[in-house]
Amino acid sequence: LKSRNELRAKKRHAGLSAEETRTLKRITAEYDQVHEAINEQRHLDIAHIRDIIEPYRQHGVIHLGGLPMITDDMVTFVRNDLIVFGGGVLVFLIIILTAIFRKLRWIVLPLLSCFYAGLIMIGVLGLIGWKVTVISSNFLALMLIITISMNIHLIVRYLQLHRDHPGDDQLALVRTTTHKMVRPCLYTALTTIMGFSSLVVSDIKPVIDFGWMMSAGLAVTFVTSFLLFPTLLMVMGKTESDPAFDSGRFLLPAYLARLTETQGNKILVLALILAVVSVAGVTRLRVENSFINYFSADTEIYQGLKLIDEKLGGTTPLEILIKFGDDSGDVDDFLTPEDLEGLTEEEIQMELEFAEMEREFAENANSPEYWFTAYKVELIKKVHDYLNGLPEIGKVLSLVSPVRVAEDLAEEELDAFQLAILYTKIPPEVRKTLIDPYVSIDDNEARILARVLDSKPDLRRNELLETVHRDLGEKLGFEKQEVIVSGLLVLYNNMLQSLFKSQIKTIGVVMLGIAIMFLVLFRSITLAIIGILPNLLGAAVVLGVMGWAGIPMDMMTITIAAITIGIAVDNGIHYIYRFREEYALNHSYVETLHVCHSNIGRAVFYTTMTIIFGFSILVFSNFIPTIYFGVLTAAAMLIALLAALTVLPKLILLWKPFARYEGSN
C-alpha cells in the first residue's frame, strides 16, 4: 500500500518513468488481489464471530461493532441492494408492462432490451474493475428503469402507427417508428446523461463515480433501444390482430388536458406559489447529519455505534497535534559576566552549577530524560481540559491521562524529574500503550485524541471545529503553526461542507447543458424556457420539502436535483417535439393540446409512472440515504410529470411559440 501510494503521488506531481509505470501496475494488481483476500477472510471471521456469540444473546445484550464489522456489513448491504433493486425492478417492470399493454410481446421485448443493456454494463464494469459503492449500488435499477421508459415510448409510437396505418408492412412501421423517435430519444438520452454527468463536477469521489457509471449506462441504453429493439420487432413480425393497447384505460392525461385548457391560469398561480415556498425551504437546507443515522435502528452498525457513542465516550475521532518550539539554544547565552557582577563567591559557584545544568538540559532537550518538562505537561493539560469541557466531546485521551493516574496513586503532582523517571523505568510494552501514542519525542510533538458524540442531536460539526481553532489561539495562546486540528471529524465535516458547493455546481452544469440541448433541438429561446421551467419545479419542491422537514443533505440526496431535472426534462422534449409536429398539421393550439395529451401525453405518463415506481424500489435498501433518495426522487418525478402535462402546455398556449403559422388559435 505504501509503495503504491508513493508511486501514485509521484505520478500526479512529477510523472513516472516506463519502469516505474510497470512497477505501479504490478503493485496495484498485487494490492488488489491481497485486499480482496483480506476482505473475504474478514467476512468469514465476522460471520464466525456472529455464530459464536449468537447462543449467548439469550443471557444478555451483546453488540458486535468496530470498523472491520462496519466495513464488511456495508459491502454486504451493497451486494444485497444490487440483488434486491435488480430483482425488485424486474418484477415491477413485468407488472407495469402487463398493466399497460396486456400482450406478451410488449412484455418480452422491453425485458430483453433491459436484460441485454444491463448485462453489457455489468460486464464492462467487471472487466475494467470499476467497483460499486453504496452510492452507486442502485445504478442497475436506474438503468433498467430508464431503458424500459425509452422502450415504452417506442412501443406507444409503433402502436399508434399500427392503428393509423394498418395497411403498412412491418418494415415500414418499424422504420417509421425508428425515424420519428430517434431524434427526440437521442436528445432525451443526452439530457439525462447531462443530468448524471453533472455529478462529476462534485467534490465527492463516490458521487463522481456514480455520475460516470450512469452516463455510460445511458449510452448503452440508447444504443440498445435503437438497435436491438427494432431488430427483435422485425423478427417477431407484424401482428394482424388489433393492438392490445387500450388508450381509454388511463384517463389522467385527458383530464389534465381539460384542466389545462379551462383552469390554466390558476395552475400557473399555484405553480408560482409552490416555487416561492420551495425557494424559502431551500434556504433552510442543512448538511449536518450523523453517520449513525445512515443505517436502520435494527442493524448492528446502528446499535453498536449508538452504544459506543452514548456509553463509551463517543465515536468520531478529533485529533489535536501540538508542535513544541525548539528547546535548544546557544549555550553561551545561559550565563554572561554581567550576570555575575555583585555576587559573592558562593553565589557565583551556585550560578555556574545552575548554568551547567541548563546547558546540559538544552543539549539533550529531545532525549526522554529531558523532554518531559512541567511546561509541556501543563500545556497538554490545558488543551486536554479544554476539550474535555466541550459538551460535544466525549472521551479525551492524551499524555495527561496516564500522568493523572500516576498522580492519583502518588497523591501529588509529578514534576519534570519524576516524569522522566516514570518514562524511562516503565516496561516498553506498557510505554507503547500509555505514552507512545500521545507523544513523539523525536519530533517534539504531543497528540491529543478526543471522540465526538456523533449522535448528539444539536451537534454542529463546522461550528465546533471553528470554535476549537479560535479558542486554541485566543484562549490558550497557540500560534497557528503550533497546533494542527485533524482526524476523521475534520474529513467528515469537509465532506459535508462540500455538499452545498457540489449541489450548486451540479445544478448549474445540468441547467446549462439542458439549455444548450433545447436551443440546438428547437432553435428557440422561448421553447427552451418553456421546456426547462416546469422541470425545475419538481426539483425545487423536493429540495424545499427537505428544507422545511429538516431532512439533511448527504451524498445521495445532493444528486436528486440534477438527476430529476436530467430525467424529467425528457417529458418536455417529447411533448414539445410532438406538439410542434401535430401543430404543423392542424394549426390550432387547443386542438393540438388534446391530441398531444392523447398520444405523447399518455406515453409520458406511462414512462414517468414506471420511473416513479422504479425509484420506490429503493425503499428496501439498508442504507437510509438511499431510501431518502428513492422516495424524494420519485416525488420529484411525480411533480415534474404533473407540471409537464399542465404548466408546460399552458405556457405553450400562453406564449404561442409556433408563431410562423398565421391565423392560429
mmCIF file of N, CA, C and O in Angstrom, residues 26-92:
data_model
loop_
_atom_site.group_PDB
_atom_site.id
_atom_site.type_symbol
_atom_site.label_atom_id
_atom_site.label_comp_id
_atom_site.label_asym_id
_atom_site.label_seq_id
_atom_site.Cartn_x
_atom_site.Cartn_y
_atom_site.Cartn_z
ATOM 1 N N ARG A 26 2.056 -3.418 -11.585
ATOM 2 C CA ARG A 26 2.243 -4.707 -10.915
ATOM 3 C C ARG A 26 1.841 -4.625 -9.440
ATOM 4 O O ARG A 26 1.135 -5.492 -8.926
ATOM 5 N N ILE A 27 2.281 -3.557 -8.767
ATOM 6 C CA ILE A 27 1.974 -3.412 -7.344
ATOM 7 C C ILE A 27 0.478 -3.246 -7.127
ATOM 8 O O ILE A 27 -0.098 -3.804 -6.188
ATOM 9 N N THR A 28 -0.173 -2.484 -8.004
ATOM 10 C CA THR A 28 -1.622 -2.281 -7.877
ATOM 11 C C THR A 28 -2.367 -3.597 -8.017
ATOM 12 O O THR A 28 -3.309 -3.880 -7.261
ATOM 13 N N ALA A 29 -1.941 -4.411 -8.983
ATOM 14 C CA ALA A 29 -2.584 -5.716 -9.166
ATOM 15 C C ALA A 29 -2.372 -6.602 -7.939
ATOM 16 O O ALA A 29 -3.299 -7.277 -7.479
ATOM 17 N N GLU A 30 -1.154 -6.577 -7.415
ATOM 18 C CA GLU A 30 -0.871 -7.377 -6.214
ATOM 19 C C GLU A 30 -1.685 -6.883 -5.022
ATOM 20 O O GLU A 30 -2.243 -7.673 -4.249
ATOM 21 N N TYR A 31 -1.748 -5.568 -4.884
ATOM 22 C CA TYR A 31 -2.502 -4.989 -3.762
ATOM 23 C C TYR A 31 -3.979 -5.381 -3.855
ATOM 24 O O TYR A 31 -4.591 -5.782 -2.860
ATOM 25 N N ASP A 32 -4.570 -5.238 -5.053
ATOM 26 C CA ASP A 32 -5.989 -5.577 -5.222
ATOM 27 C C ASP A 32 -6.249 -7.038 -4.891
ATOM 28 O O ASP A 32 -7.268 -7.373 -4.265
ATOM 29 N N GLN A 33 -5.333 -7.898 -5.311
ATOM 30 C CA GLN A 33 -5.502 -9.328 -5.050
ATOM 31 C C GLN A 33 -5.452 -9.620 -3.549
ATOM 32 O O GLN A 33 -6.314 -10.333 -3.017
ATOM 33 N N VAL A 34 -4.460 -9.058 -2.868
ATOM 34 C CA VAL A 34 -4.339 -9.279 -1.426
ATOM 35 C C VAL A 34 -5.509 -8.632 -0.678
ATOM 36 O O VAL A 34 -6.041 -9.193 0.279
ATOM 37 N N HIS A 35 -5.910 -7.448 -1.125
ATOM 38 C CA HIS A 35 -7.017 -6.735 -0.482
ATOM 39 C C HIS A 35 -8.302 -7.548 -0.555
ATOM 40 O O HIS A 35 -9.057 -7.644 0.422
ATOM 41 N N GLU A 36 -8.562 -8.128 -1.728
ATOM 42 C CA GLU A 36 -9.753 -8.966 -1.880
ATOM 43 C C GLU A 36 -9.681 -10.178 -0.957
ATOM 44 O O GLU A 36 -10.683 -10.565 -0.341
ATOM 45 N N ALA A 37 -8.501 -10.789 -0.860
ATOM 46 C CA ALA A 37 -8.344 -11.959 0.006
ATOM 47 C C ALA A 37 -8.562 -11.591 1.471
ATOM 48 O O ALA A 37 -9.212 -12.323 2.226
ATOM 49 N N ILE A 38 -8.029 -10.430 1.877
ATOM 50 C CA ILE A 38 -8.212 -9.985 3.264
ATOM 51 C C ILE A 38 -9.682 -9.701 3.544
ATOM 52 O O ILE A 38 -10.216 -10.065 4.599
ATOM 53 N N ASN A 39 -10.350 -9.047 2.600
ATOM 54 C CA ASN A 39 -11.777 -8.754 2.780
ATOM 55 C C ASN A 39 -12.596 -10.031 2.912
ATOM 56 O O ASN A 39 -13.512 -10.114 3.744
ATOM 57 N N GLU A 40 -12.271 -11.013 2.100
ATOM 58 C CA GLU A 40 -13.011 -12.270 2.164
ATOM 59 C C GLU A 40 -12.762 -12.977 3.493
ATOM 60 O O GLU A 40 -13.693 -13.513 4.107
ATOM 61 N N GLN A 41 -11.494 -12.969 3.944
ATOM 62 C CA GLN A 41 -11.182 -13.588 5.232
ATOM 63 C C GLN A 41 -11.866 -12.843 6.375
ATOM 64 O O GLN A 41 -12.381 -13.452 7.317
ATOM 65 N N ARG A 42 -11.900 -11.531 6.293
ATOM 66 C CA ARG A 42 -12.563 -10.726 7.317
ATOM 67 C C ARG A 42 -14.058 -11.041 7.356
ATOM 68 O O ARG A 42 -14.659 -11.144 8.426
ATOM 69 N N HIS A 43 -14.652 -11.205 6.183
ATOM 70 C CA HIS A 43 -16.075 -11.551 6.119
ATOM 71 C C HIS A 43 -16.340 -12.894 6.800
ATOM 72 O O HIS A 43 -17.304 -13.038 7.562
ATOM 73 N N LEU A 44 -15.470 -13.866 6.543
ATOM 74 C CA LEU A 44 -15.628 -15.178 7.169
ATOM 75 C C LEU A 44 -15.416 -15.097 8.673
ATOM 76 O O LEU A 44 -16.137 -15.742 9.450
ATOM 77 N N ASP A 45 -14.430 -14.290 9.100
ATOM 78 C CA ASP A 45 -14.167 -14.135 10.537
ATOM 79 C C ASP A 45 -15.368 -13.524 11.251
ATOM 80 O O ASP A 45 -15.766 -13.976 12.333
ATOM 81 N N ILE A 46 -15.938 -12.491 10.663
ATOM 82 C CA ILE A 46 -17.080 -11.823 11.291
ATOM 83 C C ILE A 46 -18.285 -12.757 11.348
ATOM 84 O O ILE A 46 -19.011 -12.804 12.352
ATOM 85 N N ALA A 47 -18.491 -13.518 10.278
ATOM 86 C CA ALA A 47 -19.584 -14.497 10.289
ATOM 87 C C ALA A 47 -19.360 -15.540 11.390
ATOM 88 O O ALA A 47 -20.310 -15.944 12.083
ATOM 89 N N HIS A 48 -18.106 -15.954 11.574
ATOM 90 C CA HIS A 48 -17.780 -16.936 12.610
ATOM 91 C C HIS A 48 -18.006 -16.345 14.001
ATOM 92 O O HIS A 48 -18.531 -17.017 14.904
ATOM 93 N N ILE A 49 -17.614 -15.088 14.181
ATOM 94 C CA ILE A 49 -17.830 -14.420 15.475
ATOM 95 C C ILE A 49 -19.321 -14.339 15.781
ATOM 96 O O ILE A 49 -19.750 -14.563 16.923
ATOM 97 N N ARG A 50 -20.115 -14.026 14.780
ATOM 98 C CA ARG A 50 -21.564 -13.951 14.997
ATOM 99 C C ARG A 50 -22.120 -15.319 15.402
ATOM 100 O O ARG A 50 -23.028 -15.404 16.239
ATOM 101 N N ASP A 51 -21.591 -16.359 14.800
ATOM 102 C CA ASP A 51 -22.033 -17.708 15.188
ATOM 103 C C ASP A 51 -21.656 -18.013 16.642
ATOM 104 O O ASP A 51 -22.416 -18.678 17.360
ATOM 105 N N ILE A 52 -20.497 -17.521 17.059
ATOM 106 C CA ILE A 52 -20.041 -17.782 18.432
ATOM 107 C C ILE A 52 -20.929 -17.074 19.450
ATOM 108 O O ILE A 52 -21.324 -17.659 20.467
ATOM 109 N N ILE A 53 -21.251 -15.802 19.189
ATOM 110 C CA ILE A 53 -21.980 -15.024 20.198
ATOM 111 C C ILE A 53 -23.485 -15.259 20.160
ATOM 112 O O ILE A 53 -24.180 -14.910 21.119
ATOM 113 N N GLU A 54 -24.000 -15.836 19.071
ATOM 114 C CA GLU A 54 -25.453 -15.981 18.942
ATOM 115 C C GLU A 54 -26.084 -16.760 20.101
ATOM 116 O O GLU A 54 -27.116 -16.338 20.648
ATOM 117 N N PRO A 55 -25.524 -17.893 20.534
ATOM 118 C CA PRO A 55 -26.168 -18.635 21.637
ATOM 119 C C PRO A 55 -26.207 -17.856 22.953
ATOM 120 O O PRO A 55 -27.007 -18.181 23.837
ATOM 121 N N TYR A 56 -25.364 -16.857 23.102
ATOM 122 C CA TYR A 56 -25.288 -16.129 24.366
ATOM 123 C C TYR A 56 -26.179 -14.896 24.415
ATOM 124 O O TYR A 56 -26.255 -14.234 25.449
ATOM 125 N N ARG A 57 -26.849 -14.587 23.302
ATOM 126 C CA ARG A 57 -27.717 -13.405 23.288
ATOM 127 C C ARG A 57 -28.899 -13.563 24.245
ATOM 128 O O ARG A 57 -29.467 -12.568 24.697
ATOM 129 N N GLN A 58 -29.266 -14.794 24.529
ATOM 130 C CA GLN A 58 -30.386 -15.012 25.445
ATOM 131 C C GLN A 58 -30.026 -14.633 26.879
ATOM 132 O O GLN A 58 -30.913 -14.430 27.713
ATOM 133 N N HIS A 59 -28.723 -14.521 27.176
ATOM 134 C CA HIS A 59 -28.307 -14.222 28.539
ATOM 135 C C HIS A 59 -28.033 -12.733 28.762
ATOM 136 O O HIS A 59 -27.814 -12.309 29.892
ATOM 137 N N GLY A 60 -28.010 -11.939 27.704
ATOM 138 C CA GLY A 60 -27.739 -10.514 27.856
ATOM 139 C C GLY A 60 -27.660 -9.840 26.499
ATOM 140 O O GLY A 60 -27.783 -10.481 25.452
ATOM 141 N N VAL A 61 -27.481 -8.524 26.513
ATOM 142 C CA VAL A 61 -27.389 -7.752 25.280
ATOM 143 C C VAL A 61 -25.937 -7.747 24.810
ATOM 144 O O VAL A 61 -25.047 -7.283 25.522
ATOM 145 N N ILE A 62 -25.699 -8.277 23.623
ATOM 146 C CA ILE A 62 -24.355 -8.361 23.066
ATOM 147 C C ILE A 62 -24.323 -7.570 21.763
ATOM 148 O O ILE A 62 -25.173 -7.774 20.888
ATOM 149 N N HIS A 63 -23.356 -6.661 21.651
ATOM 150 C CA HIS A 63 -23.197 -5.867 20.437
ATOM 151 C C HIS A 63 -21.886 -6.228 19.763
ATOM 152 O O HIS A 63 -20.855 -6.344 20.417
ATOM 153 N N LEU A 64 -21.958 -6.402 18.448
ATOM 154 C CA LEU A 64 -20.748 -6.586 17.654
ATOM 155 C C LEU A 64 -20.491 -5.271 16.922
ATOM 156 O O LEU A 64 -21.364 -4.771 16.217
ATOM 157 N N GLY A 65 -19.317 -4.700 17.102
ATOM 158 C CA GLY A 65 -19.025 -3.407 16.499
ATOM 159 C C GLY A 65 -17.607 -3.334 15.997
ATOM 160 O O GLY A 65 -16.921 -4.344 15.872
ATOM 161 N N GLY A 66 -17.180 -2.116 15.692
ATOM 162 C CA GLY A 66 -15.825 -1.910 15.211
ATOM 163 C C GLY A 66 -15.780 -1.638 13.718
ATOM 164 O O GLY A 66 -16.674 -2.034 12.959
ATOM 165 N N LEU A 67 -14.734 -0.972 13.268
ATOM 166 C CA LEU A 67 -14.610 -0.591 11.865
ATOM 167 C C LEU A 67 -14.614 -1.781 10.901
ATOM 168 O O LEU A 67 -15.259 -1.711 9.850
ATOM 169 N N PRO A 68 -13.936 -2.912 11.221
ATOM 170 C CA PRO A 68 -13.994 -4.051 10.295
ATOM 171 C C PRO A 68 -15.425 -4.553 10.080
ATOM 172 O O PRO A 68 -15.812 -4.878 8.957
ATOM 173 N N MET A 69 -16.211 -4.628 11.164
ATOM 174 C CA MET A 69 -17.597 -5.087 11.041
ATOM 175 C C MET A 69 -18.420 -4.105 10.217
ATOM 176 O O MET A 69 -19.209 -4.505 9.357
ATOM 177 N N ILE A 70 -18.231 -2.797 10.460
ATOM 178 C CA ILE A 70 -18.987 -1.787 9.710
ATOM 179 C C ILE A 70 -18.655 -1.868 8.222
ATOM 180 O O ILE A 70 -19.548 -1.857 7.370
ATOM 181 N N THR A 71 -17.378 -1.975 7.918
ATOM 182 C CA THR A 71 -16.953 -2.065 6.518
ATOM 183 C C THR A 71 -17.527 -3.299 5.844
ATOM 184 O O THR A 71 -18.055 -3.237 4.726
ATOM 185 N N ASP A 72 -17.447 -4.437 6.518
ATOM 186 C CA ASP A 72 -17.945 -5.685 5.944
ATOM 187 C C ASP A 72 -19.462 -5.636 5.758
ATOM 188 O O ASP A 72 -19.980 -6.071 4.722
ATOM 189 N N ASP A 73 -20.170 -5.110 6.744
ATOM 190 C CA ASP A 73 -21.627 -5.034 6.623
ATOM 191 C C ASP A 73 -22.044 -4.093 5.503
ATOM 192 O O ASP A 73 -23.034 -4.343 4.810
ATOM 193 N N MET A 74 -21.313 -3.006 5.315
ATOM 194 C CA MET A 74 -21.652 -2.085 4.232
ATOM 195 C C MET A 74 -21.450 -2.742 2.870
ATOM 196 O O MET A 74 -22.235 -2.541 1.948
ATOM 197 N N VAL A 75 -20.379 -3.525 2.736
ATOM 198 C CA VAL A 75 -20.172 -4.280 1.489
ATOM 199 C C VAL A 75 -21.317 -5.263 1.278
ATOM 200 O O VAL A 75 -21.838 -5.407 0.161
ATOM 201 N N THR A 76 -21.736 -5.926 2.356
ATOM 202 C CA THR A 76 -22.862 -6.858 2.264
ATOM 203 C C THR A 76 -24.136 -6.118 1.867
ATOM 204 O O THR A 76 -24.927 -6.617 1.053
ATOM 205 N N PHE A 77 -24.334 -4.925 2.432
ATOM 206 C CA PHE A 77 -25.507 -4.123 2.078
ATOM 207 C C PHE A 77 -25.509 -3.794 0.586
ATOM 208 O O PHE A 77 -26.558 -3.859 -0.070
ATOM 209 N N VAL A 78 -24.340 -3.425 0.058
ATOM 210 C CA VAL A 78 -24.248 -3.079 -1.363
ATOM 211 C C VAL A 78 -24.624 -4.284 -2.224
ATOM 212 O O VAL A 78 -25.384 -4.171 -3.186
ATOM 213 N N ARG A 79 -24.072 -5.452 -1.874
ATOM 214 C CA ARG A 79 -24.389 -6.663 -2.640
ATOM 215 C C ARG A 79 -25.876 -6.981 -2.569
ATOM 216 O O ARG A 79 -26.515 -7.301 -3.594
ATOM 217 N N ASN A 80 -26.440 -6.888 -1.375
ATOM 218 C CA ASN A 80 -27.869 -7.168 -1.219
ATOM 219 C C ASN A 80 -28.714 -6.154 -1.979
ATOM 220 O O ASN A 80 -29.739 -6.514 -2.578
ATOM 221 N N ASP A 81 -28.295 -4.878 -1.933
ATOM 222 C CA ASP A 81 -29.059 -3.849 -2.637
ATOM 223 C C ASP A 81 -29.059 -4.100 -4.139
ATOM 224 O O ASP A 81 -30.079 -3.906 -4.809
ATOM 225 N N LEU A 82 -27.919 -4.526 -4.684
ATOM 226 C CA LEU A 82 -27.871 -4.835 -6.114
ATOM 227 C C LEU A 82 -28.868 -5.927 -6.470
ATOM 228 O O LEU A 82 -29.582 -5.844 -7.480
ATOM 229 N N ILE A 83 -28.939 -6.957 -5.632
ATOM 230 C CA ILE A 83 -29.864 -8.074 -5.888
ATOM 231 C C ILE A 83 -31.306 -7.629 -5.700
ATOM 232 O O ILE A 83 -32.177 -7.881 -6.551
ATOM 233 N N VAL A 84 -31.572 -6.939 -4.577
ATOM 234 C CA VAL A 84 -32.945 -6.515 -4.277
ATOM 235 C C VAL A 84 -33.439 -5.512 -5.312
ATOM 236 O O VAL A 84 -34.552 -5.626 -5.822
ATOM 237 N N PHE A 85 -32.607 -4.513 -5.633
ATOM 238 C CA PHE A 85 -33.029 -3.499 -6.590
ATOM 239 C C PHE A 85 -33.262 -4.115 -7.966
ATOM 240 O O PHE A 85 -34.282 -3.859 -8.615
ATOM 241 N N GLY A 86 -32.280 -4.917 -8.410
ATOM 242 C CA GLY A 86 -32.430 -5.534 -9.724
ATOM 243 C C GLY A 86 -33.633 -6.457 -9.802
ATOM 244 O O GLY A 86 -34.443 -6.373 -10.728
ATOM 245 N N GLY A 87 -33.776 -7.346 -8.796
ATOM 246 C CA GLY A 87 -34.912 -8.263 -8.781
ATOM 247 C C GLY A 87 -36.235 -7.548 -8.604
ATOM 248 O O GLY A 87 -37.238 -7.866 -9.271
ATOM 249 N N GLY A 88 -36.266 -6.560 -7.692
ATOM 250 C CA GLY A 88 -37.500 -5.812 -7.457
ATOM 251 C C GLY A 88 -37.947 -5.045 -8.676
ATOM 252 O O GLY A 88 -39.143 -5.033 -9.019
ATOM 253 N N VAL A 89 -37.005 -4.389 -9.346
ATOM 254 C CA VAL A 89 -37.353 -3.640 -10.555
ATOM 255 C C VAL A 89 -37.832 -4.584 -11.651
ATOM 256 O O VAL A 89 -38.779 -4.270 -12.395
ATOM 257 N N LEU A 90 -37.205 -5.756 -11.778
ATOM 258 C CA LEU A 90 -37.628 -6.718 -12.792
ATOM 259 C C LEU A 90 -39.075 -7.149 -12.574
ATOM 260 O O LEU A 90 -39.889 -7.154 -13.515
ATOM 261 N N VAL A 91 -39.417 -7.504 -11.341
ATOM 262 C CA VAL A 91 -40.797 -7.894 -11.026
ATOM 263 C C VAL A 91 -41.755 -6.743 -11.311
ATOM 264 O O VAL A 91 -42.828 -6.914 -11.900
ATOM 265 N N PHE A 92 -41.360 -5.549 -10.890
ATOM 266 C CA PHE A 92 -42.219 -4.391 -11.100
ATOM 267 C C PHE A 92 -42.430 -4.121 -12.585
ATOM 268 O O PHE A 92 -43.545 -3.792 -13.023
#
